Amino acid sequence: MWQEFAQVRLLSLSTAADSDVVGGVGISLLVASPASLSAVVNLLDSRYPLSEVVVALNCEKQPNLLQQLKLRYALVACSVEGCTVYRSRERVYRRLVVVTTREKVDSAALYDLAAHNALFDYLLRVPADYQLFTFAVGRIAEVLASELSGGVDVVTTEQIGLYLLSRREWLSRGGFGDEPQQSTSKMVRISE
C-alpha cells in the first residue's frame, strides 16, 4: 500500500505543470491574423494551465493557415452567428479555439470576434507577430491575483500592442480599439 502511494506521488510530481493556477485567474490569449503557424504554436506553449488561445482570422485571406491549423490540431467546425468556430477533437488541444469570418474586417474587429468566443474573464491581446516566453501568462496571472482590492481591469506591459483587459472593461469600451491609455479603471503596468 505505502509503495503504491509513493510511486503514484513520485509520478504525479514528475508530470506536474511548471506553473500552477494562481488565484483561479483564467486568461484568454487573443491573436488576430497570426503571421504563421509557429506564432500559434508559441502561444499554445504557455505553461499556465488556466489559459486558452483564441485565433481569429479571415478564412479567405489566410486559407493556408486555416488548413494547417485544421490538420495539425484535428479541428472540427461549428457555425455560430456570423462566423465559424473550430475546436479540436483531441483532448490535448482543447485550449485552442479558431474563429473565422469571410467578411473583410480590420484587426480590432478580429480581436473583438475572438473575445466574443473566449471563455475566460481576462482577455490578453497579443499582436500577430509576437512570441511569448512560456512563463509570461503565469506572470500576468500573478499580478492579477496579487491585486486583492477590487480587481484589475487593465494590465499593460513595456511591449506596444500587448495588453490585457478584463471582460468588464472590454465591454465598457465597446471592444478593442487603440492601446489603453490612463483611464478611470484599475490599471497595472508590468515591467521586465
C-alpha positions as MATLAB code, in Angstrom:
seq = 'MWQEFAQVRLLSLSTAADSDVVGGVGISLLVASPASLSAVVNLLDSRYPLSEVVVALNCEKQPNLLQQLKLRYALVACSVEGCTVYRSRERVYRRLVVVTTREKVDSAALYDLAAHNALFDYLLRVPADYQLFTFAVGRIAEVLASELSGGVDVVTTEQIGLYLLSRREWLSRGGFGDEPQQSTSKMVRISE';
ca = [
       0.000    0.000    0.000;
       2.693    2.505    1.001;
       4.817    1.577   -2.011;
       1.893    2.242   -4.383;
       1.240    5.606   -2.718;
       4.911    6.601   -3.020;
       5.025    5.527   -6.673;
       1.873    7.498   -7.559;
       3.181   10.547   -5.678;
       6.529   10.473   -7.481;
       4.822   10.021  -10.834;
       2.491   12.968  -10.214;
       5.389   15.193   -9.203;
       7.301   14.386  -12.354;
       4.361   15.312  -14.603;
       3.253   18.410  -12.700;
       2.763   21.649  -14.597;
       5.553   24.214  -14.447;
       3.041   26.840  -13.402;
       0.080   26.227  -11.139;
      -3.151   28.153  -11.361;
      -2.759   31.406   -9.444;
      -5.842   32.598   -7.568;
      -8.215   30.976  -10.052;
      -7.363   33.612  -12.685;
      -8.251   32.453  -16.213;
      -6.705   34.211  -19.208;
      -7.714   34.001  -22.876;
      -4.860   34.828  -25.264;
      -6.326   36.516  -28.340;
      -4.459   36.760  -31.633;
      -5.839   38.177  -34.888;
      -4.431   37.033  -38.235;
      -1.307   35.363  -36.846;
       1.749   35.679  -39.048;
       2.334   31.913  -39.186;
       1.600   28.562  -37.603;
       4.653   28.990  -35.363;
       3.037   32.036  -33.715;
       0.064   29.871  -32.676;
       2.358   27.064  -31.503;
       4.280   29.582  -29.381;
       1.096   30.790  -27.665;
      -0.013   27.216  -27.002;
       3.355   26.557  -25.335;
       2.284   28.753  -22.443;
       2.664   26.734  -19.277;
      -0.185   28.404  -17.433;
      -2.928   25.747  -17.194;
      -5.971   28.047  -16.882;
      -5.500   29.688  -20.276;
      -6.695   29.269  -23.832;
      -5.601   30.571  -27.220;
      -8.290   32.112  -29.429;
      -7.161   32.690  -33.022;
      -9.317   34.938  -35.223;
      -8.702   35.143  -38.945;
     -10.277   35.863  -42.284;
     -10.537   32.449  -43.968;
     -10.372   33.992  -47.442;
      -7.155   35.920  -46.737;
      -5.390   33.084  -44.875;
      -6.732   29.774  -46.236;
      -3.348   28.024  -45.925;
      -3.006   28.882  -42.243;
      -6.541   27.646  -41.587;
      -5.783   24.344  -43.355;
      -2.521   23.941  -41.397;
      -4.361   24.515  -38.114;
      -7.116   22.061  -39.095;
      -4.622   19.340  -39.929;
      -2.232   19.834  -37.038;
      -4.868   20.145  -34.293;
      -7.706   17.964  -35.722;
     -10.159   20.871  -35.758;
     -13.865   20.457  -36.432;
     -16.196   23.304  -37.347;
     -19.441   24.514  -35.854;
     -21.305   27.570  -37.121;
     -22.001   30.425  -34.757;
     -23.643   33.786  -35.520;
     -21.738   35.290  -38.457;
     -18.617   33.157  -38.057;
     -17.299   29.608  -37.895;
     -15.697   28.310  -34.710;
     -13.230   25.418  -34.813;
     -12.330   23.249  -31.850;
     -10.180   20.158  -31.650;
     -11.433   16.589  -31.425;
      -8.299   15.764  -29.465;
      -8.495   16.463  -25.749;
      -4.871   17.579  -25.594;
      -5.622   20.542  -27.908;
      -8.803   21.775  -26.222;
      -7.040   25.009  -25.270;
      -7.160   26.130  -28.917;
     -10.168   27.884  -30.449;
     -10.064   29.137  -34.052;
     -12.690   31.655  -35.183;
     -13.014   32.517  -38.873;
     -15.022   35.027  -40.825;
     -15.471   35.724  -44.532;
     -16.157   39.419  -44.007;
     -13.454   41.978  -44.680;
     -12.788   43.418  -41.229;
      -9.879   45.183  -39.584;
      -7.638   43.838  -36.850;
      -9.679   45.370  -33.991;
     -12.838   43.650  -35.268;
     -10.981   40.322  -35.414;
      -9.850   40.781  -31.802;
     -13.468   41.531  -30.838;
     -14.594   38.383  -32.647;
     -12.004   36.386  -30.695;
     -13.119   37.994  -27.424;
     -16.761   37.092  -28.096;
     -15.713   33.442  -28.338;
     -13.273   33.474  -25.407;
     -14.021   31.521  -22.262;
     -12.185   33.439  -19.526;
     -12.780   36.849  -17.930;
      -9.344   38.258  -18.759;
      -8.511   38.926  -22.409;
      -4.819   39.183  -23.342;
      -4.448   40.884  -26.729;
      -1.320   39.518  -28.423;
      -0.097   41.083  -31.695;
       0.164   38.675  -34.629;
       3.956   38.577  -34.788;
       4.777   38.361  -31.056;
       6.481   35.453  -29.336;
       5.831   34.996  -25.601;
       8.025   33.321  -23.013;
       6.452   30.147  -21.649;
       6.060   31.715  -18.189;
       4.672   35.092  -19.345;
       0.982   34.261  -18.869;
       1.685   32.883  -15.390;
       3.498   36.124  -14.508;
       0.478   38.171  -15.609;
      -1.816   35.901  -13.577;
       0.384   36.515  -10.514;
      -0.017   40.272  -10.933;
      -3.798   39.913  -11.290;
      -4.071   37.660   -8.230;
      -1.860   39.918   -6.087;
      -4.193   42.899   -6.511;
      -6.763   41.957   -3.880;
      -8.743   45.189   -3.625;
     -11.363   45.415   -6.343;
      -9.513   43.500   -9.040;
      -7.697   44.794  -12.085;
      -9.296   45.957  -15.321;
      -6.229   46.747  -17.449;
      -2.688   45.339  -17.457;
      -0.125   46.908  -19.780;
       3.470   45.964  -20.489;
       6.547   47.600  -21.946;
       5.730   45.979  -25.300;
       3.476   48.063  -27.548;
       0.296   46.268  -28.541;
       0.421   43.619  -25.798;
      -2.121   44.323  -23.084;
      -4.841   42.664  -21.064;
      -8.396   43.821  -20.410;
     -10.997   42.381  -18.102;
     -14.158   41.370  -19.910;
     -15.995   44.114  -17.996;
     -13.542   46.753  -19.236;
     -13.680   45.384  -22.786;
     -17.489   45.646  -22.795;
     -17.465   49.157  -21.305;
     -15.037   50.355  -24.022;
     -17.170   48.843  -26.747;
     -14.416   46.485  -27.873;
     -10.745   46.656  -28.760;
      -9.521   49.883  -30.244;
      -6.238   51.580  -29.662;
      -3.912   50.598  -26.851;
      -5.403   51.636  -23.493;
      -4.266   54.921  -22.017;
      -4.715   56.040  -18.412;
      -8.357   55.713  -17.521;
     -10.616   55.611  -14.519;
     -10.315   51.805  -14.375;
      -7.872   49.989  -12.158;
      -4.671   49.746  -14.234;
      -1.385   47.922  -13.535;
       1.831   48.128  -15.571;
       4.259   45.199  -15.689;
       7.878   45.989  -16.429;
      10.581   43.448  -17.125;
];
